[in-house]
Coordinates of N, CA and C in Angstrom, one line a residue:
M14 N 44.8 92.8 153.7 CA 46.2 92.8 153.7 C 46.7 93.8 152.6
N15 N 46.1 93.8 151.5 CA 46.5 94.7 150.4 C 46.3 96.2 150.8
L16 N 45.2 96.4 151.6 CA 45.0 97.8 152.0 C 46.0 98.2 153.0
S17 N 46.5 97.3 153.9 CA 47.4 97.7 154.9 C 48.8 98.1 154.3
F18 N 49.1 97.6 153.2 CA 50.4 98.0 152.6 C 50.3 99.5 152.1
F19 N 49.2 100.0 151.8 CA 49.1 101.4 151.3 C 48.7 102.3 152.5
D20 N 48.5 101.8 153.7 CA 48.2 102.7 154.8 C 49.3 103.7 155.1
Q21 N 50.6 103.3 154.8 CA 51.7 104.1 155.1 C 51.7 105.4 154.2
F22 N 50.9 105.4 153.1 CA 50.9 106.6 152.2 C 49.8 107.5 152.5
S23 N 48.9 107.2 153.5 CA 47.8 108.1 153.9 C 48.4 109.1 154.8
S24 N 47.9 110.4 154.6 CA 48.4 111.5 155.4 C 47.9 111.3 156.9
P25 N 48.9 111.3 157.9 CA 48.5 111.2 159.2 C 47.8 112.4 159.8
S26 N 46.9 112.2 160.7 CA 46.2 113.4 161.3 C 46.0 113.2 162.8
L27 N 45.9 114.3 163.5 CA 45.7 114.2 165.0 C 44.6 115.2 165.3
L28 N 43.5 114.7 165.9 CA 42.3 115.4 166.2 C 41.8 116.2 164.9
G29 N 41.8 115.5 163.8 CA 41.3 116.0 162.6 C 42.2 117.0 161.9
I30 N 43.4 117.2 162.5 CA 44.4 118.2 161.9 C 45.4 117.4 161.1
P31 N 45.6 117.6 159.8 CA 46.6 116.9 159.1 C 48.0 117.2 159.5
L32 N 48.9 116.2 159.7 CA 50.2 116.4 160.2 C 51.2 116.5 159.1
I33 N 50.8 116.6 157.9 CA 51.7 116.6 156.7 C 52.5 117.9 156.8
L34 N 51.9 119.0 157.3 CA 52.6 120.3 157.4 C 53.8 120.2 158.4
I35 N 53.6 119.4 159.4 CA 54.7 119.3 160.4 C 55.8 118.5 159.8
S36 N 55.5 117.4 159.0 CA 56.5 116.6 158.4 C 57.2 117.4 157.3
M37 N 56.6 118.4 156.7 CA 57.2 119.2 155.7 C 58.1 120.2 156.3
T38 N 57.8 120.8 157.4 CA 58.6 121.8 158.1 C 59.7 121.2 158.9
F39 N 59.6 119.9 159.3 CA 60.6 119.3 160.2 C 62.0 119.3 159.6
P40 N 62.2 119.1 158.3 CA 63.6 119.1 157.8 C 64.3 120.4 158.1
A41 N 63.6 121.5 158.1 CA 64.2 122.8 158.3 C 64.8 122.9 159.7
L42 N 64.3 122.2 160.6 CA 64.8 122.2 162.0 C 66.1 121.5 162.1
L43 N 66.4 120.6 161.2 CA 67.6 119.8 161.3 C 68.8 120.6 160.8
L44 N 68.6 121.7 160.0 CA 69.7 122.5 159.5 C 70.2 123.5 160.5
P45 N 71.4 123.5 160.9 CA 71.9 124.5 161.8 C 71.9 125.9 161.2
S46 N 71.5 126.9 162.0 CA 71.5 128.2 161.5 C 72.9 128.8 161.4
L47 N 73.1 129.6 160.3 CA 74.4 130.1 160.1 C 74.7 131.3 161.0
N48 N 75.9 131.5 161.4 CA 76.3 132.7 162.3 C 77.4 133.4 161.7
N49 N 77.9 134.4 162.4 CA 79.0 135.3 161.9 C 80.3 134.9 162.4
R50 N 80.4 133.8 163.1 CA 81.7 133.3 163.6 C 82.6 132.9 162.5
W51 N 83.9 133.2 162.6 CA 84.9 132.8 161.6 C 85.2 131.3 161.7
I52 N 85.1 130.8 163.0 CA 85.4 129.3 163.2 C 84.1 128.7 163.6
T53 N 83.6 127.7 162.8 CA 82.4 127.0 163.0 C 82.6 125.6 163.3
N54 N 81.6 124.9 163.7 CA 81.8 123.5 164.0 C 81.7 122.6 162.7
R55 N 82.0 121.3 162.9 CA 82.0 120.5 161.7 C 80.7 120.4 161.0
L56 N 79.6 120.4 161.8 CA 78.3 120.3 161.1 C 78.0 121.5 160.2
S57 N 78.3 122.7 160.7 CA 78.1 123.9 159.8 C 79.0 123.8 158.6
T58 N 80.2 123.4 158.8 CA 81.2 123.3 157.7 C 80.7 122.3 156.6
L59 N 80.1 121.1 157.1 CA 79.6 120.1 156.2 C 78.4 120.6 155.5
Q60 N 77.5 121.4 156.2 CA 76.3 122.0 155.6 C 76.7 122.9 154.5
L61 N 77.7 123.8 154.8 CA 78.1 124.8 153.8 C 78.7 124.1 152.6
W62 N 79.5 123.1 152.8 CA 80.1 122.4 151.7 C 79.1 121.7 150.8
L63 N 78.1 121.1 151.4 CA 77.0 120.4 150.7 C 76.2 121.4 149.9
I64 N 75.9 122.6 150.4 CA 75.1 123.6 149.7 C 75.9 124.1 148.5
N65 N 77.2 124.4 148.7 CA 78.1 124.8 147.6 C 78.2 123.8 146.5
L66 N 78.2 122.5 146.9 CA 78.3 121.4 145.9 C 77.0 121.3 145.1
I67 N 75.9 121.4 145.8 CA 74.6 121.3 145.1 C 74.4 122.5 144.2
T68 N 74.7 123.7 144.7 CA 74.6 124.9 143.8 C 75.5 124.9 142.6
K69 N 76.7 124.4 142.8 CA 77.6 124.3 141.6 C 77.1 123.3 140.6
Q70 N 76.6 122.2 141.0 CA 76.1 121.2 140.1 C 74.8 121.7 139.3
L71 N 74.0 122.4 140.0 CA 72.7 122.9 139.4 C 73.0 124.1 138.5
M72 N 73.9 124.9 138.8 CA 74.2 126.2 138.1 C 75.1 126.0 136.9
T73 N 75.8 124.8 136.8 CA 76.8 124.6 135.8 C 76.2 124.7 134.4
P74 N 75.0 124.1 134.1 CA 74.5 124.1 132.7 C 73.8 125.5 132.4
L75 N 73.6 126.3 133.4 CA 72.9 127.6 133.2 C 73.8 128.7 132.9
N76 N 73.4 129.7 132.2 CA 74.1 130.9 132.0 C 73.9 131.9 133.1
K77 N 74.5 133.1 133.0 CA 74.4 134.0 134.2 C 73.0 134.5 134.5
K78 N 72.1 134.5 133.5 CA 70.7 134.9 133.7 C 70.0 133.9 134.6
G79 N 70.4 132.6 134.5 CA 69.8 131.6 135.3 C 70.3 131.5 136.7
H80 N 71.4 132.2 137.0 CA 71.9 132.2 138.4 C 71.0 132.9 139.4
K81 N 70.1 133.7 138.9 CA 69.1 134.3 139.8 C 68.2 133.2 140.5
W82 N 68.1 132.0 139.9 CA 67.3 131.0 140.4 C 68.1 130.1 141.4
A83 N 69.3 130.4 141.7 CA 70.2 129.5 142.5 C 69.5 129.3 143.9
L84 N 69.0 130.3 144.5 CA 68.5 130.1 145.9 C 67.2 129.2 145.8
I85 N 66.4 129.4 144.8 CA 65.1 128.6 144.7 C 65.5 127.1 144.5
L86 N 66.3 126.9 143.5 CA 66.6 125.5 143.1 C 67.4 124.8 144.2
T87 N 68.4 125.5 144.8 CA 69.2 124.8 145.9 C 68.3 124.5 147.1
S88 N 67.4 125.4 147.4 CA 66.5 125.2 148.6 C 65.6 124.0 148.3
L89 N 65.1 124.0 147.1 CA 64.2 122.9 146.7 C 64.9 121.6 146.7
M90 N 66.2 121.5 146.3 CA 67.0 120.3 146.3 C 67.2 119.8 147.7
I91 N 67.6 120.7 148.6 CA 67.8 120.3 150.0 C 66.5 119.9 150.7
F92 N 65.4 120.6 150.4 CA 64.1 120.2 150.9 C 63.7 118.8 150.5
L93 N 63.7 118.5 149.2 CA 63.4 117.2 148.7 C 64.3 116.1 149.2
L94 N 65.6 116.4 149.3 CA 66.6 115.4 149.8 C 66.3 115.0 151.2
L95 N 66.1 116.0 152.1 CA 65.8 115.7 153.5 C 64.5 115.0 153.7
I96 N 63.5 115.4 153.0 CA 62.2 114.7 153.1 C 62.2 113.3 152.6
N97 N 62.9 113.0 151.5 CA 63.0 111.7 151.0 C 63.8 110.8 151.9
L98 N 64.9 111.3 152.5 CA 65.7 110.5 153.4 C 65.0 110.3 154.8
L99 N 64.4 111.3 155.3 CA 63.7 111.1 156.6 C 62.5 110.1 156.4
G100 N 61.9 110.0 155.2 CA 60.8 109.1 155.0 C 61.2 107.7 155.1
L101 N 62.5 107.4 155.0 CA 63.0 106.0 155.1 C 63.1 105.5 156.6
L102 N 63.0 106.4 157.5 CA 63.1 106.0 158.9 C 61.8 105.3 159.3
P103 N 61.9 104.4 160.3 CA 60.7 103.7 160.7 C 59.7 104.6 161.4
Y104 N 58.4 104.3 161.1 CA 57.3 105.0 161.7 C 57.3 106.5 161.3
T105 N 57.7 106.8 160.1 CA 57.6 108.2 159.6 C 56.7 108.2 158.4
F106 N 56.4 109.4 158.0 CA 55.6 109.7 156.8 C 56.4 110.5 155.8
T107 N 56.3 110.0 154.5 CA 57.0 110.7 153.4 C 56.0 111.6 152.6
P108 N 56.1 112.9 152.7 CA 55.1 113.7 152.0 C 55.3 113.6 150.5
T109 N 56.5 113.3 150.0 CA 56.8 113.2 148.6 C 56.2 112.0 147.9
T110 N 55.5 111.1 148.7 CA 54.8 110.0 148.1 C 53.4 110.5 147.7
Q111 N 53.0 111.7 148.0 CA 51.7 112.3 147.6 C 51.8 113.0 146.3
L112 N 51.1 112.6 145.3 CA 51.1 113.2 144.0 C 50.7 114.7 144.1
S113 N 49.7 115.0 144.9 CA 49.3 116.4 145.0 C 50.4 117.3 145.5
M114 N 51.2 116.9 146.4 CA 52.3 117.7 146.9 C 53.4 117.9 145.8
N115 N 53.7 116.8 145.1 CA 54.7 116.9 144.0 C 54.2 117.8 142.9
L116 N 53.0 117.7 142.5 CA 52.4 118.6 141.5 C 52.4 120.0 142.0
A117 N 52.1 120.2 143.3 CA 52.1 121.6 143.8 C 53.5 122.2 143.8
L118 N 54.6 121.4 143.8 CA 55.9 121.9 143.6 C 56.3 122.0 142.2
A119 N 55.9 121.1 141.3 CA 56.4 121.1 140.0 C 55.7 122.1 139.1
F120 N 54.3 122.2 139.2 CA 53.6 123.1 138.3 C 53.9 124.5 138.4
P121 N 54.0 125.2 139.6 CA 54.3 126.6 139.7 C 55.7 126.9 139.2
L122 N 56.7 126.0 139.5 CA 58.1 126.3 139.0 C 58.2 126.1 137.5
W123 N 57.5 125.1 137.0 CA 57.5 124.9 135.5 C 56.8 126.1 134.8
L124 N 55.7 126.5 135.4 CA 55.0 127.7 134.8 C 55.9 128.9 134.9
A125 N 56.7 129.1 136.0 CA 57.5 130.2 136.1 C 58.6 130.2 135.0
T126 N 59.2 129.1 134.7 CA 60.2 129.0 133.7 C 59.6 129.3 132.3
L127 N 58.4 128.8 132.1 CA 57.7 129.0 130.8 C 57.4 130.5 130.6
L128 N 56.8 131.1 131.7 CA 56.5 132.6 131.6 C 57.8 133.4 131.4
T129 N 58.9 133.0 132.0 CA 60.2 133.7 131.9 C 60.6 133.7 130.4
G130 N 60.5 132.5 129.7 CA 60.8 132.4 128.3 C 59.9 133.3 127.4
L131 N 58.6 133.2 127.7 CA 57.7 134.0 126.9 C 57.9 135.5 127.1
R132 N 58.4 135.9 128.3 CA 58.6 137.3 128.5 C 59.9 137.8 127.9
N133 N 60.9 137.0 128.0 CA 62.3 137.5 127.6 C 62.5 137.2 126.1
Q134 N 62.1 136.0 125.7 CA 62.4 135.7 124.3 C 61.2 134.9 123.7
P135 N 60.1 135.6 123.4 CA 58.9 134.9 123.0 C 59.0 134.2 121.7
S136 N 59.8 134.7 120.7 CA 59.9 134.1 119.4 C 60.7 132.7 119.5
I137 N 61.7 132.7 120.3 CA 62.5 131.5 120.5 C 61.7 130.4 121.3
S138 N 61.0 130.9 122.3 CA 60.1 130.0 123.1 C 59.0 129.3 122.3
L139 N 58.4 130.1 121.5 CA 57.3 129.6 120.6 C 57.9 128.8 119.5
G140 N 59.2 129.1 119.1 CA 59.8 128.4 118.0 C 60.1 126.9 118.4
H141 N 60.2 126.6 119.7 CA 60.4 125.2 120.1 C 59.2 124.3 119.8
L142 N 58.1 124.9 119.5 CA 56.9 124.1 119.2 C 56.9 123.6 117.8
L143 N 57.8 124.2 117.0 CA 57.9 123.8 115.5 C 59.3 123.7 115.1
P144 N 59.8 122.5 115.0 CA 61.3 122.3 114.6 C 61.5 122.9 113.2
E145 N 62.7 123.4 113.0 CA 63.0 124.0 111.7 C 63.1 122.9 110.6
G146 N 62.6 123.3 109.4 CA 62.6 122.4 108.3 C 61.5 121.4 108.3
T147 N 60.4 121.6 109.1 CA 59.3 120.7 109.1 C 58.5 120.8 107.8
P148 N 58.1 119.7 107.2 CA 57.2 119.7 106.0 C 55.9 120.4 106.3
T149 N 55.4 121.1 105.4 CA 54.1 121.8 105.6 C 53.0 120.9 106.0
P150 N 52.7 119.8 105.4 CA 51.6 118.9 105.9 C 51.7 118.5 107.4
L151 N 52.9 118.4 107.9 CA 53.1 117.9 109.2 C 53.1 119.0 110.3
I152 N 53.0 120.3 109.9 CA 53.1 121.4 110.8 C 52.0 121.3 111.9
P153 N 50.7 121.1 111.5 CA 49.6 121.1 112.6 C 49.8 119.9 113.6
A154 N 50.2 118.8 113.0 CA 50.4 117.6 113.9 C 51.6 117.8 114.9
L155 N 52.7 118.4 114.4 CA 53.9 118.6 115.2 C 53.6 119.7 116.2
I156 N 52.9 120.7 115.9 CA 52.6 121.7 116.9 C 51.7 121.1 118.0
L157 N 50.8 120.3 117.6 CA 50.0 119.7 118.7 C 50.8 118.7 119.6
I158 N 51.7 118.0 118.9 CA 52.5 117.0 119.7 C 53.5 117.8 120.6
E159 N 54.1 118.8 120.1 CA 55.1 119.6 120.9 C 54.4 120.3 122.1
T160 N 53.2 120.8 121.8 CA 52.4 121.5 122.8 C 52.0 120.5 123.9
T161 N 51.6 119.3 123.5 CA 51.2 118.3 124.5 C 52.4 117.9 125.4
S162 N 53.6 117.7 124.7 CA 54.8 117.3 125.5 C 55.2 118.5 126.4
L163 N 55.0 119.7 126.0 CA 55.3 120.8 126.9 C 54.4 120.9 128.1
L164 N 53.1 120.7 127.9 CA 52.1 120.8 129.0 C 52.2 119.6 129.9
I165 N 52.7 118.5 129.5 CA 52.8 117.3 130.3 C 54.0 117.3 131.2
R166 N 54.9 118.2 131.0 CA 56.2 118.2 131.8 C 55.9 118.2 133.3
P167 N 55.1 119.1 133.8 CA 54.9 119.1 135.3 C 54.3 117.8 135.8
L168 N 53.4 117.3 135.0 CA 52.8 116.0 135.4 C 53.8 114.9 135.4
A169 N 54.8 114.9 134.5 CA 55.8 113.9 134.4 C 56.8 114.0 135.6
L170 N 57.0 115.3 136.0 CA 57.9 115.5 137.2 C 57.3 114.9 138.4
G171 N 56.0 115.3 138.6 CA 55.3 114.8 139.9 C 55.1 113.3 139.9
V172 N 54.7 112.7 138.8 CA 54.5 111.3 138.7 C 55.8 110.5 138.9
R173 N 56.9 111.0 138.3 CA 58.2 110.3 138.4 C 58.6 110.2 139.9
L174 N 58.6 111.3 140.6 CA 59.0 111.3 142.0 C 58.1 110.5 142.8
T175 N 56.8 110.6 142.6 CA 55.8 109.8 143.4 C 56.0 108.3 143.1
A176 N 56.1 107.9 141.9 CA 56.1 106.5 141.5 C 57.4 105.8 142.1
N177 N 58.5 106.5 141.9 CA 59.8 105.9 142.4 C 59.8 105.7 143.9
L178 N 59.4 106.7 144.6 CA 59.4 106.6 146.1 C 58.3 105.6 146.6
T179 N 57.1 105.6 146.0 CA 56.1 104.7 146.4 C 56.5 103.2 146.1
A180 N 57.1 103.0 145.0 CA 57.5 101.6 144.6 C 58.6 101.1 145.6
G181 N 59.5 102.0 145.9 CA 60.5 101.6 146.9 C 60.0 101.3 148.3
H182 N 59.1 102.1 148.8 CA 58.5 101.9 150.1 C 57.7 100.6 150.1
L183 N 56.9 100.3 149.0 CA 56.1 99.1 149.0 C 57.0 97.9 149.0
L184 N 58.1 97.9 148.2 CA 59.0 96.8 148.2 C 59.7 96.5 149.6
I185 N 60.0 97.6 150.2 CA 60.6 97.4 151.6 C 59.6 96.8 152.5
Q186 N 58.4 97.3 152.5 CA 57.4 96.7 153.4 C 57.0 95.3 153.0
L187 N 57.0 94.9 151.7 CA 56.7 93.6 151.3 C 57.8 92.6 151.8
I188 N 59.0 93.0 151.6 CA 60.1 92.1 151.9 C 60.3 92.0 153.4
S189 N 60.1 93.1 154.1 CA 60.1 93.0 155.6 C 59.0 92.2 156.2
T190 N 57.8 92.2 155.6 CA 56.7 91.4 156.0 C 57.1 89.9 155.8
A191 N 57.7 89.6 154.6 CA 58.0 88.2 154.3 C 59.1 87.8 155.3
T192 N 60.1 88.7 155.6 CA 61.1 88.3 156.6 C 60.6 87.9 157.9
V193 N 59.7 88.7 158.4 CA 59.1 88.4 159.7 C 58.2 87.1 159.7
A194 N 57.5 86.9 158.6 CA 56.6 85.7 158.4 C 57.4 84.4 158.3
L195 N 58.6 84.5 157.7 CA 59.4 83.3 157.5 C 60.4 83.0 158.6
S196 N 60.5 83.9 159.6 CA 61.5 83.8 160.6 C 61.2 82.5 161.5
S197 N 60.0 82.2 161.7 CA 59.7 81.0 162.6 C 59.6 79.7 161.8
T198 N 59.3 79.7 160.6 CA 59.1 78.5 159.8 C 60.4 78.1 159.0
M199 N 61.0 79.1 158.3 CA 62.2 78.9 157.5 C 63.2 79.9 157.8
P200 N 64.0 79.7 158.9 CA 65.0 80.7 159.3 C 66.0 81.0 158.2
A201 N 66.5 80.0 157.5 CA 67.5 80.2 156.4 C 67.0 81.2 155.3
V202 N 65.7 80.9 154.9 CA 65.1 81.8 153.9 C 64.9 83.2 154.5
S203 N 64.6 83.2 155.7 CA 64.3 84.5 156.4 C 65.6 85.4 156.4
L204 N 66.8 84.7 156.7 CA 68.0 85.4 156.7 C 68.4 85.9 155.2
L205 N 68.0 85.1 154.2 CA 68.3 85.5 152.9 C 67.4 86.8 152.5
T206 N 66.1 86.7 152.9 CA 65.3 87.9 152.6 C 65.7 89.1 153.4
L207 N 66.3 88.9 154.6 CA 66.8 90.0 155.4 C 68.0 90.7 154.7
L208 N 68.8 89.8 154.1 CA 70.0 90.4 153.3 C 69.5 91.2 152.1
V209 N 68.4 90.7 151.4 CA 67.8 91.4 150.3 C 67.2 92.7 150.8
L210 N 66.6 92.7 152.0 CA 66.0 93.9 152.6 C 67.1 94.9 152.8
L211 N 68.2 94.5 153.4 CA 69.3 95.5 153.6 C 69.9 96.1 152.3
L212 N 70.0 95.3 151.3 CA 70.5 95.8 150.0 C 69.4 96.7 149.4
L213 N 68.2 96.4 149.6 CA 67.1 97.2 149.0 C 67.0 98.5 149.7
T214 N 67.3 98.5 151.0 CA 67.3 99.8 151.8 C 68.4 100.7 151.3
I215 N 69.6 100.1 151.1 CA 70.7 100.9 150.6 C 70.3 101.5 149.2
L216 N 69.7 100.7 148.4 CA 69.3 101.1 147.1 C 68.3 102.2 147.2
E217 N 67.4 102.1 148.1 CA 66.3 103.1 148.3 C 66.9 104.4 148.8
V218 N 67.9 104.4 149.6 CA 68.6 105.6 150.0 C 69.2 106.3 148.8
A219 N 69.8 105.5 147.9 CA 70.3 106.1 146.6 C 69.2 106.7 145.8
V220 N 68.1 106.0 145.7 CA 67.0 106.4 144.9 C 66.4 107.7 145.4
A221 N 66.3 107.8 146.8 CA 65.8 109.1 147.4 C 66.7 110.3 147.0
M222 N 68.0 110.1 147.0 CA 68.9 111.2 146.7 C 68.8 111.5 145.2
I223 N 68.8 110.4 144.4 CA 68.8 110.6 142.9 C 67.5 111.3 142.4
Q224 N 66.4 110.9 143.0 CA 65.1 111.5 142.5 C 65.0 112.9 142.9
A225 N 65.5 113.3 144.1 CA 65.5 114.7 144.4 C 66.4 115.5 143.5
Y226 N 67.6 115.0 143.1 CA 68.4 115.6 142.2 C 67.8 115.7 140.8
V227 N 67.2 114.6 140.3 CA 66.6 114.6 139.0 C 65.5 115.6 138.9
F228 N 64.7 115.7 139.9 CA 63.5 116.6 139.9 C 64.0 118.1 139.7
V229 N 65.0 118.5 140.5 CA 65.5 119.9 140.4 C 66.4 120.1 139.1
L230 N 67.1 119.0 138.7 CA 67.9 119.1 137.5 C 67.0 119.3 136.2
L231 N 65.9 118.6 136.2 CA 65.0 118.8 135.0 C 64.4 120.2 135.0
L232 N 64.1 120.7 136.2 CA 63.6 122.1 136.3 C 64.6 123.1 135.8
S233 N 65.9 122.9 136.1 CA 67.0 123.7 135.7 C 67.2 123.6 134.2
L234 N 67.0 122.5 133.6 CA 67.0 122.3 132.1 C 65.9 123.0 131.5
Y235 N 64.7 122.9 132.0 CA 63.6 123.7 131.5 C 63.8 125.2 131.5
L236 N 64.5 125.6 132.6 CA 64.8 127.0 132.7 C 65.9 127.4 131.7
Q237 N 66.8 126.5 131.4 CA 67.8 126.8 130.4 C 67.2 127.0 129.0
E238 N 66.2 126.3 128.7 CA 65.5 126.4 127.4 C 64.9 127.8 127.2
N239 N 64.5 128.4 128.3 CA 63.7 129.6 128.3 C 64.6 130.9 128.6
I240 N 65.8 130.7 128.8 CA 66.7 131.9 129.0 C 67.8 132.0 128.0

């Protein structure tokens, strides 16, 4: 029984071919392609409004040098948002519950922000490892601590996204299993657990959107430190 709860997090395959690539590219098919028409439909208007809103929220804390990253950060935000929300549908697979995928997204972008800072302002970037006014005996320990906290950032990004989505999916499956099991013996309790399940589903939709935003927002903050 315990193993069946975690079967939903295993990557599906067909004839030995992993289907995670299809689940990763499927969100792009849901976005309508832009055209040169002056008058568009409501879906294209909603898409453009959402993209502008996300871009504005992500670029507000950055200066003009960081606006070069607008396309990358906005695309990543929409990508994570659609994958997290589509993973809540029945009989679907959520790629962002895989730590390997989240680390593959977090590590290159974090490394790019770090290399950007070392190239443009090496003194300031290295100065973050040692706060000003540190007593001399504490310098080696503080450099070691700050270096560790810097190197652990991509791991924290990936683990945060994976843990939050995995916990939500497990709770939904546990409560739904309890609802079905109690429907024949205790209908009143089953209705109560069904209500809890509906509330938890709404909460999980909010978590899916918030975690996508937090992932990209932290990357933008790391970028702000290095530009």
